[in-house]
PDB file of C-alpha atoms in Angstrom:
ATOM      1  CA  GLU A  79       0.071  -0.260   0.058  1.00 58.00           C
ATOM      2  CA  ALA A  80       2.945   2.323   0.176  1.00 59.00           C
ATOM      3  CA  ALA A  81       2.392   5.337  -1.899  1.00 92.00           C
ATOM      4  CA  VAL A  82       5.960   6.322  -2.500  1.00 96.00           C
ATOM      5  CA  THR A  83       8.714   3.727  -3.140  1.00 96.00           C
ATOM      6  CA  GLN A  84      12.155   4.227  -3.856  1.00 97.00           C
ATOM      7  CA  SER A  85      14.852   1.990  -5.579  1.00 97.00           C
ATOM      8  CA  PRO A  86      17.262   0.712  -4.817  1.00 97.00           C
ATOM      9  CA  ARG A  87      17.302   1.005  -0.973  1.00 97.00           C
ATOM     10  CA  ASN A  88      21.055   0.996  -0.723  1.00 97.00           C
ATOM     11  CA  LYS A  89      23.597   1.518  -3.256  1.00 97.00           C
ATOM     12  CA  VAL A  90      27.419   1.382  -3.219  1.00 97.00           C
ATOM     13  CA  ALA A  91      29.020   3.381  -6.238  1.00 97.00           C
ATOM     14  CA  VAL A  92      32.579   4.189  -7.204  1.00 97.00           C
ATOM     15  CA  THR A  93      33.783   7.733  -7.554  1.00 97.00           C
ATOM     16  CA  GLY A  94      33.015   8.479 -11.491  1.00 97.00           C
ATOM     17  CA  GLY A  95      30.515   5.888 -12.124  1.00 97.00           C
ATOM     18  CA  LYS A  96      27.018   6.791 -12.914  1.00 97.00           C
ATOM     19  CA  VAL A  97      24.168   6.275 -10.399  1.00 98.00           C
ATOM     20  CA  THR A  98      20.269   6.293 -11.155  1.00 98.00           C
ATOM     21  CA  LEU A  99      17.958   6.629  -8.122  1.00 98.00           C
ATOM     22  CA  SER A 100      14.522   5.733  -9.028  1.00 98.00           C
ATOM     23  CA  CYS A 101      11.141   6.909  -7.560  1.00 98.00           C
ATOM     24  CA  ASN A 102       7.394   5.918  -8.028  1.00 98.00           C
ATOM     25  CA  GLN A 103       4.358   7.336  -6.495  1.00 97.00           C
ATOM     26  CA  THR A 104       1.028   5.870  -6.852  1.00 95.00           C
ATOM     27  CA  ASN A 105      -0.658   9.060  -5.159  1.00 91.00           C
ATOM     28  CA  ASN A 106      -1.331  10.886  -8.465  1.00 90.00           C
ATOM     29  CA  HIS A 107       0.155  13.683  -7.473  1.00 90.00           C
ATOM     30  CA  ASN A 108       1.381  16.162  -9.964  1.00 90.00           C
ATOM     31  CA  ASN A 109       4.709  17.104  -8.017  1.00 91.00           C
ATOM     32  CA  MET A 110       7.467  15.297  -7.173  1.00 94.00           C
ATOM     33  CA  TYR A 111      10.633  16.071  -5.231  1.00 94.00           C
ATOM     34  CA  TRP A 112      14.178  14.762  -4.523  1.00 97.00           C
ATOM     35  CA  TYR A 113      15.748  15.646  -1.119  1.00 96.00           C
ATOM     36  CA  ARG A 114      19.385  14.527   0.176  1.00 96.00           C
ATOM     37  CA  GLN A 115      19.618  14.276   3.983  1.00 95.00           C
ATOM     38  CA  ASP A 116      22.641  14.830   5.972  1.00 93.00           C
ATOM     39  CA  THR A 117      23.542  15.525   9.566  1.00 85.00           C
ATOM     40  CA  GLY A 118      23.845  18.985   9.678  1.00 81.00           C
ATOM     41  CA  HIS A 119      21.845  20.211   7.024  1.00 84.00           C
ATOM     42  CA  GLY A 120      18.534  18.700   7.390  1.00 86.00           C
ATOM     43  CA  LEU A 121      16.663  17.856   3.908  1.00 91.00           C
ATOM     44  CA  ARG A 122      17.689  19.903   1.030  1.00 92.00           C
ATOM     45  CA  LEU A 123      15.817  19.977  -2.190  1.00 92.00           C
ATOM     46  CA  ILE A 124      17.883  19.012  -5.402  1.00 95.00           C
ATOM     47  CA  HIS A 125      15.094  19.023  -7.985  1.00 96.00           C
ATOM     48  CA  TYR A 126      11.403  18.958  -8.479  1.00 93.00           C
ATOM     49  CA  SER A 127       8.998  18.155 -11.146  1.00 94.00           C
ATOM     50  CA  TYR A 128       5.551  19.856 -11.883  1.00 90.00           C
ATOM     51  CA  GLY A 129       4.436  16.625 -13.912  1.00 92.00           C
ATOM     52  CA  ALA A 130       5.452  14.348 -16.919  1.00 95.00           C
ATOM     53  CA  GLY A 131       8.256  16.005 -18.770  1.00 95.00           C
ATOM     54  CA  SER A 132       9.304  18.881 -16.167  1.00 94.00           C
ATOM     55  CA  THR A 133      12.265  19.037 -13.992  1.00 96.00           C
ATOM     56  CA  GLU A 134      13.308  22.355 -12.335  1.00 94.00           C
ATOM     57  CA  LYS A 135      16.231  23.132 -10.026  1.00 94.00           C
ATOM     58  CA  GLY A 136      15.980  23.007  -6.469  1.00 91.00           C
ATOM     59  CA  ASP A 137      18.481  24.463  -4.051  1.00 89.00           C
ATOM     60  CA  ILE A 138      21.583  22.088  -4.818  1.00 94.00           C
ATOM     61  CA  PRO A 139      21.347  20.915  -8.049  1.00 97.00           C
ATOM     62  CA  ASP A 140      24.908  20.834  -9.125  1.00 97.00           C
ATOM     63  CA  GLY A 141      26.221  17.131  -9.801  1.00 97.00           C
ATOM     64  CA  TYR A 142      22.532  15.814 -10.260  1.00 98.00           C
ATOM     65  CA  LYS A 143      20.085  15.651 -13.163  1.00 98.00           C
ATOM     66  CA  ALA A 144      16.457  14.306 -13.092  1.00 98.00           C
ATOM     67  CA  SER A 145      14.077  12.675 -15.275  1.00 98.00           C
ATOM     68  CA  ARG A 146      10.280  12.417 -14.860  1.00 98.00           C
ATOM     69  CA  PRO A 147       9.257  10.341 -17.715  1.00 97.00           C
ATOM     70  CA  SER A 148       5.761   9.784 -16.436  1.00 96.00           C
ATOM     71  CA  GLN A 149       3.155  11.365 -13.686  1.00 95.00           C
ATOM     72  CA  GLU A 150       4.500   8.049 -11.690  1.00 97.00           C
ATOM     73  CA  ASN A 151       8.237   8.136 -12.006  1.00 98.00           C
ATOM     74  CA  PHE A 152      10.867  10.331 -11.020  1.00 98.00           C
ATOM     75  CA  SER A 153      14.607   9.469 -11.194  1.00 98.00           C
ATOM     76  CA  LEU A 154      17.568  11.157 -10.018  1.00 98.00           C
ATOM     77  CA  ILE A 155      20.801  10.717 -12.035  1.00 98.00           C
ATOM     78  CA  LEU A 156      24.320  11.369 -10.864  1.00 97.00           C
ATOM     79  CA  GLU A 157      26.440  11.359 -14.203  1.00 95.00           C
ATOM     80  CA  LEU A 158      29.871  11.265 -12.529  1.00 97.00           C
ATOM     81  CA  ALA A 159      29.117  10.385  -8.629  1.00 97.00           C
ATOM     82  CA  THR A 160      31.789  11.869  -6.029  1.00 98.00           C
ATOM     83  CA  PRO A 161      32.292  11.054  -2.258  1.00 97.00           C
ATOM     84  CA  SER A 162      30.632  14.220  -1.330  1.00 97.00           C
ATOM     85  CA  GLN A 163      27.443  12.887  -2.820  1.00 98.00           C
ATOM     86  CA  THR A 164      27.332  10.089  -0.210  1.00 97.00           C
ATOM     87  CA  SER A 165      23.879  10.789   1.372  1.00 97.00           C
ATOM     88  CA  VAL A 166      20.439   9.629   2.330  1.00 97.00           C
ATOM     89  CA  TYR A 167      18.127  10.683  -0.575  1.00 98.00           C
ATOM     90  CA  PHE A 168      14.520  10.765  -0.263  1.00 97.00           C
ATOM     91  CA  CYS A 169      11.719  11.197  -2.912  1.00 97.00           C
ATOM     92  CA  ALA A 170       8.397  12.709  -2.463  1.00 95.00           C
ATOM     93  CA  SER A 171       5.434  13.793  -3.979  1.00 94.00           C
ATOM     94  CA  GLY A 172       2.628  16.500  -3.406  1.00 89.00           C
ATOM     95  CA  GLU A 173      -0.227  18.492  -4.852  1.00 82.00           C
ATOM     96  CA  ALA A 174       1.321  21.815  -4.110  1.00 68.00           C
ATOM     97  CA  GLY A 175      -0.673  24.866  -4.812  1.00 64.00           C
ATOM     98  CA  THR A 176      -4.088  23.288  -4.043  1.00 61.00           C
ATOM     99  CA  GLY A 177      -4.252  23.915  -0.100  1.00 63.00           C
ATOM    100  CA  LYS A 178      -2.925  20.718   0.356  1.00 65.00           C
ATOM    101  CA  ASP A 179       0.536  21.433   0.563  1.00 73.00           C
ATOM    102  CA  GLU A 180       1.923  18.676   2.455  1.00 82.00           C
ATOM    103  CA  GLN A 181       4.145  15.866   0.983  1.00 89.00           C
ATOM    104  CA  TYR A 182       4.579  12.516   1.264  1.00 92.00           C
ATOM    105  CA  PHE A 183       7.928  10.724   1.541  1.00 95.00           C
ATOM    106  CA  GLY A 184       9.448   7.462   0.219  1.00 96.00           C
ATOM    107  CA  PRO A 185      11.484   5.288   2.632  1.00 96.00           C
ATOM    108  CA  GLY A 186      14.882   6.589   1.263  1.00 97.00           C
ATOM    109  CA  THR A 187      18.130   5.515  -0.552  1.00 97.00           C
ATOM    110  CA  ARG A 188      21.304   5.559   1.383  1.00 97.00           C
ATOM    111  CA  LEU A 189      24.149   6.049  -0.930  1.00 98.00           C
ATOM    112  CA  THR A 190      27.757   5.783  -0.408  1.00 97.00           C
ATOM    113  CA  VAL A 191      30.502   6.784  -3.085  1.00 98.00           C
ATOM    114  CA  LEU A 192      33.896   5.317  -2.725  1.00 96.00           C
TER     115      LEU A 192
ATOM    116  CA  GLY B 110      13.693  33.794   0.719  1.00 74.00           C
ATOM    117  CA  ASP B 111      11.944  31.435   3.063  1.00 79.00           C
ATOM    118  CA  SER B 112      13.550  30.230   6.162  1.00 85.00           C
ATOM    119  CA  VAL B 113      13.109  27.925   9.263  1.00 89.00           C
ATOM    120  CA  THR B 114      15.362  27.760  12.258  1.00 91.00           C
ATOM    121  CA  GLN B 115      14.839  24.894  14.757  1.00 92.00           C
ATOM    122  CA  LYS B 116      17.677  25.122  17.309  1.00 89.00           C
ATOM    123  CA  GLN B 117      17.082  22.424  19.567  1.00 87.00           C
ATOM    124  CA  GLY B 118      19.374  19.736  18.208  1.00 89.00           C
ATOM    125  CA  GLN B 119      18.489  17.074  20.850  1.00 94.00           C
ATOM    126  CA  VAL B 120      15.898  16.624  23.407  1.00 95.00           C
ATOM    127  CA  THR B 121      16.379  13.721  26.271  1.00 97.00           C
ATOM    128  CA  LEU B 122      13.169  12.943  28.076  1.00 97.00           C
ATOM    129  CA  SER B 123      11.791  10.220  30.398  1.00 97.00           C
ATOM    130  CA  GLU B 124       8.311   8.750  29.950  1.00 97.00           C
ATOM    131  CA  ASP B 125       5.386  11.225  30.688  1.00 97.00           C
ATOM    132  CA  ASP B 126       7.654  14.015  30.691  1.00 97.00           C
ATOM    133  CA  PHE B 127       6.099  17.366  28.648  1.00 97.00           C
ATOM    134  CA  LEU B 128       7.644  17.670  25.194  1.00 97.00           C
ATOM    135  CA  PHE B 129       8.188  21.195  23.622  1.00 96.00           C
ATOM    136  CA  ILE B 130      10.082  22.042  20.420  1.00 96.00           C
ATOM    137  CA  ASN B 131      10.265  25.240  18.946  1.00 94.00           C
ATOM    138  CA  CYS B 132      10.865  26.902  15.550  1.00 93.00           C
ATOM    139  CA  THR B 133      10.947  30.373  14.069  1.00 92.00           C
ATOM    140  CA  TYR B 134      10.163  31.344  10.383  1.00 88.00           C
ATOM    141  CA  SER B 135      10.884  34.047   7.882  1.00 85.00           C
ATOM    142  CA  THR B 136       8.506  34.346   4.783  1.00 78.00           C
ATOM    143  CA  THR B 137       6.777  37.267   3.128  1.00 72.00           C
ATOM    144  CA  THR B 138       3.489  35.541   3.024  1.00 73.00           C
ATOM    145  CA  TYR B 139       0.982  33.914   5.324  1.00 72.00           C
ATOM    146  CA  PRO B 140       2.475  30.558   6.160  1.00 77.00           C
ATOM    147  CA  THR B 141       1.571  27.262   6.097  1.00 82.00           C
ATOM    148  CA  LEU B 142       3.680  25.557   8.676  1.00 86.00           C
ATOM    149  CA  LEU B 143       4.011  21.632   8.865  1.00 90.00           C
ATOM    150  CA  TRP B 144       5.487  19.154  11.456  1.00 94.00           C
ATOM    151  CA  TYR B 145       7.020  15.912  10.437  1.00 95.00           C
ATOM    152  CA  VAL B 146       8.284  12.853  12.232  1.00 96.00           C
ATOM    153  CA  GLN B 147      10.918  10.720  11.196  1.00 96.00           C
ATOM    154  CA  TYR B 148      11.584   7.131  12.864  1.00 95.00           C
ATOM    155  CA  LEU B 149      14.743   5.475  12.544  1.00 92.00           C
ATOM    156  CA  GLY B 150      15.298   4.297   9.231  1.00 90.00           C
ATOM    157  CA  GLN B 151      12.260   5.689   7.590  1.00 93.00           C
ATOM    158  CA  GLY B 152      11.063   8.758   5.472  1.00 94.00           C
ATOM    159  CA  PRO B 153       9.699  11.826   7.180  1.00 95.00           C
ATOM    160  CA  GLN B 154       5.750  11.532   7.966  1.00 93.00           C
ATOM    161  CA  LEU B 155       3.370  14.430   8.376  1.00 92.00           C
ATOM    162  CA  LEU B 156       2.400  14.492  11.702  1.00 93.00           C
ATOM    163  CA  LEU B 157       0.516  18.187  11.697  1.00 90.00           C
ATOM    164  CA  LYS B 158      -0.355  21.259   9.722  1.00 86.00           C
ATOM    165  CA  VAL B 159      -0.812  24.594  10.894  1.00 83.00           C
ATOM    166  CA  THR B 160      -2.267  27.415   8.615  1.00 74.00           C
ATOM    167  CA  THR B 161      -3.059  31.046   9.654  1.00 67.00           C
ATOM    168  CA  ALA B 162      -6.498  30.155   9.530  1.00 63.00           C
ATOM    169  CA  ASN B 163      -6.797  27.443  12.411  1.00 64.00           C
ATOM    170  CA  ASN B 164      -3.641  28.242  14.188  1.00 72.00           C
ATOM    171  CA  LYS B 165      -3.724  24.783  15.917  1.00 79.00           C
ATOM    172  CA  GLY B 166      -3.257  21.356  14.775  1.00 82.00           C
ATOM    173  CA  ILE B 167      -3.570  18.356  16.970  1.00 84.00           C
ATOM    174  CA  SER B 168      -2.690  14.698  16.230  1.00 87.00           C
ATOM    175  CA  ARG B 169      -1.763  11.295  17.910  1.00 88.00           C
ATOM    176  CA  GLY B 170      -1.456  13.264  21.371  1.00 93.00           C
ATOM    177  CA  PHE B 171       0.880  16.263  19.670  1.00 95.00           C
ATOM    178  CA  GLU B 172      -0.431  19.288  19.604  1.00 94.00           C
ATOM    179  CA  ALA B 173       0.885  22.172  17.176  1.00 92.00           C
ATOM    180  CA  THR B 174       0.192  26.030  17.687  1.00 87.00           C
ATOM    181  CA  TYR B 175       1.446  29.074  15.663  1.00 83.00           C
ATOM    182  CA  ASP B 176       2.340  32.414  17.150  1.00 82.00           C
ATOM    183  CA  LYS B 177       2.249  35.169  14.005  1.00 78.00           C
ATOM    184  CA  GLY B 178       3.543  38.199  16.657  1.00 82.00           C
ATOM    185  CA  THR B 179       6.999  36.224  17.171  1.00 85.00           C
ATOM    186  CA  THR B 180       7.089  34.542  14.122  1.00 86.00           C
ATOM    187  CA  SER B 181       7.378  31.133  15.778  1.00 87.00           C
ATOM    188  CA  PHE B 182       5.476  27.768  15.657  1.00 88.00           C
ATOM    189  CA  HIS B 183       5.558  25.228  18.391  1.00 91.00           C
ATOM    190  CA  LEU B 184       5.053  21.316  18.797  1.00 95.00           C
ATOM    191  CA  GLN B 185       4.223  19.847  22.068  1.00 95.00           C
ATOM    192  CA  LYS B 186       3.071  16.917  23.901  1.00 96.00           C
ATOM    193  CA  ALA B 187       1.883  16.679  27.311  1.00 96.00           C
ATOM    194  CA  SER B 188       3.104  13.180  28.353  1.00 96.00           C
ATOM    195  CA  VAL B 189       5.719  11.497  25.840  1.00 97.00           C
ATOM    196  CA  GLN B 190       6.447   7.599  25.468  1.00 96.00           C
ATOM    197  CA  GLU B 191       9.491   5.684  24.440  1.00 96.00           C
ATOM    198  CA  SER B 192       7.606   5.273  21.120  1.00 96.00           C
ATOM    199  CA  ASP B 193       7.856   9.035  20.506  1.00 96.00           C
ATOM    200  CA  SER B 194      11.481   8.728  20.207  1.00 97.00           C
ATOM    201  CA  ALA B 195      11.891  10.062  16.710  1.00 96.00           C
ATOM    202  CA  VAL B 196      13.369  13.010  15.056  1.00 96.00           C
ATOM    203  CA  TYR B 197      10.988  16.103  14.568  1.00 97.00           C
ATOM    204  CA  PHE B 198      11.078  18.760  11.658  1.00 95.00           C
ATOM    205  CA  CYS B 199       9.382  21.683  11.536  1.00 94.00           C
ATOM    206  CA  ALA B 200       8.673  23.098   7.609  1.00 92.00           C
ATOM    207  CA  LEU B 201       7.487  25.932   5.912  1.00 88.00           C
ATOM    208  CA  VAL B 202       5.705  25.685   2.825  1.00 82.00           C
ATOM    209  CA  ALA B 203       7.361  27.853   0.092  1.00 66.00           C
ATOM    210  CA  ASN B 204       5.933  30.803  -1.521  1.00 63.00           C
ATOM    211  CA  ASN B 205       6.098  28.892  -4.824  1.00 62.00           C
ATOM    212  CA  TYR B 206       4.231  26.183  -3.586  1.00 58.00           C
ATOM    213  CA  ALA B 207       5.542  23.706  -6.426  1.00 62.00           C
ATOM    214  CA  GLN B 208       9.018  24.089  -5.090  1.00 67.00           C
ATOM    215  CA  GLY B 209       8.935  22.074  -1.944  1.00 73.00           C
ATOM    216  CA  LEU B 210       9.070  22.569   1.669  1.00 85.00           C
ATOM    217  CA  THR B 211      11.975  24.602   3.620  1.00 87.00           C
ATOM    218  CA  PHE B 212      12.910  22.165   6.567  1.00 90.00           C
ATOM    219  CA  GLY B 213      14.377  23.158  10.156  1.00 92.00           C
ATOM    220  CA  LEU B 214      17.547  20.707  10.939  1.00 93.00           C
ATOM    221  CA  GLY B 215      15.405  18.479  13.242  1.00 94.00           C
ATOM    222  CA  THR B 216      15.244  17.847  16.510  1.00 95.00           C
ATOM    223  CA  ARG B 217      16.096  14.306  17.769  1.00 95.00           C
ATOM    224  CA  VAL B 218      13.724  13.317  20.756  1.00 97.00           C
ATOM    225  CA  SER B 219      14.715  10.391  23.030  1.00 97.00           C
ATOM    226  CA  VAL B 220      12.660   8.859  25.344  1.00 97.00           C
ATOM    227  CA  PHE B 221      13.707   6.389  28.043  1.00 96.00           C
ATOM    228  CA  PRO B 222      11.571   4.398  29.973  1.00 93.00           C
TER     229      PRO B 222
END
């Protein structure tokens, strides 16, 4: 019944490698988001999307790309992974602007870049 | 731009103690303020929502209030249980709604029996 799912849940990558994190939502929400969570920084917005085909830069987009091929799916892509991108990544969906401003988060992906 | 300050990094309590967490915010519009709870190994879950219309929210024994005069909002619970151990985040809805939420740094609450 989980409405936002993420895969993989854990990932170990090598520096310079390509990493793709996937997110799927069954809430039928237009908006989707990628955050990273680091101690001392809280949750920071990387990219977001208004709907299929759209991606927008968040507060810390450098080193990341995003793809929204459908209403349900939103991917985060690290073309050349670096150790500084070691973090826990959360995907979320929401209906922002409709009065229902809350977002619903997935369980997270723990990424380690060696 | 919008900002949220959550200064309490860690709170340690015993069961049945009173919990109080405070956040201050800065925004140019009437805010919608959210409280999220994150249990170990999970994603954040929405706990409460407070708007300028209702000024207060209540859920699962938690109460959230909002004070426009001091641009602050609070989360409180009269009697915590060990199961309330988690990280609590305050969050501000962005002026551009679709841009996501502005989160505080979180308060780790540890409740001991």
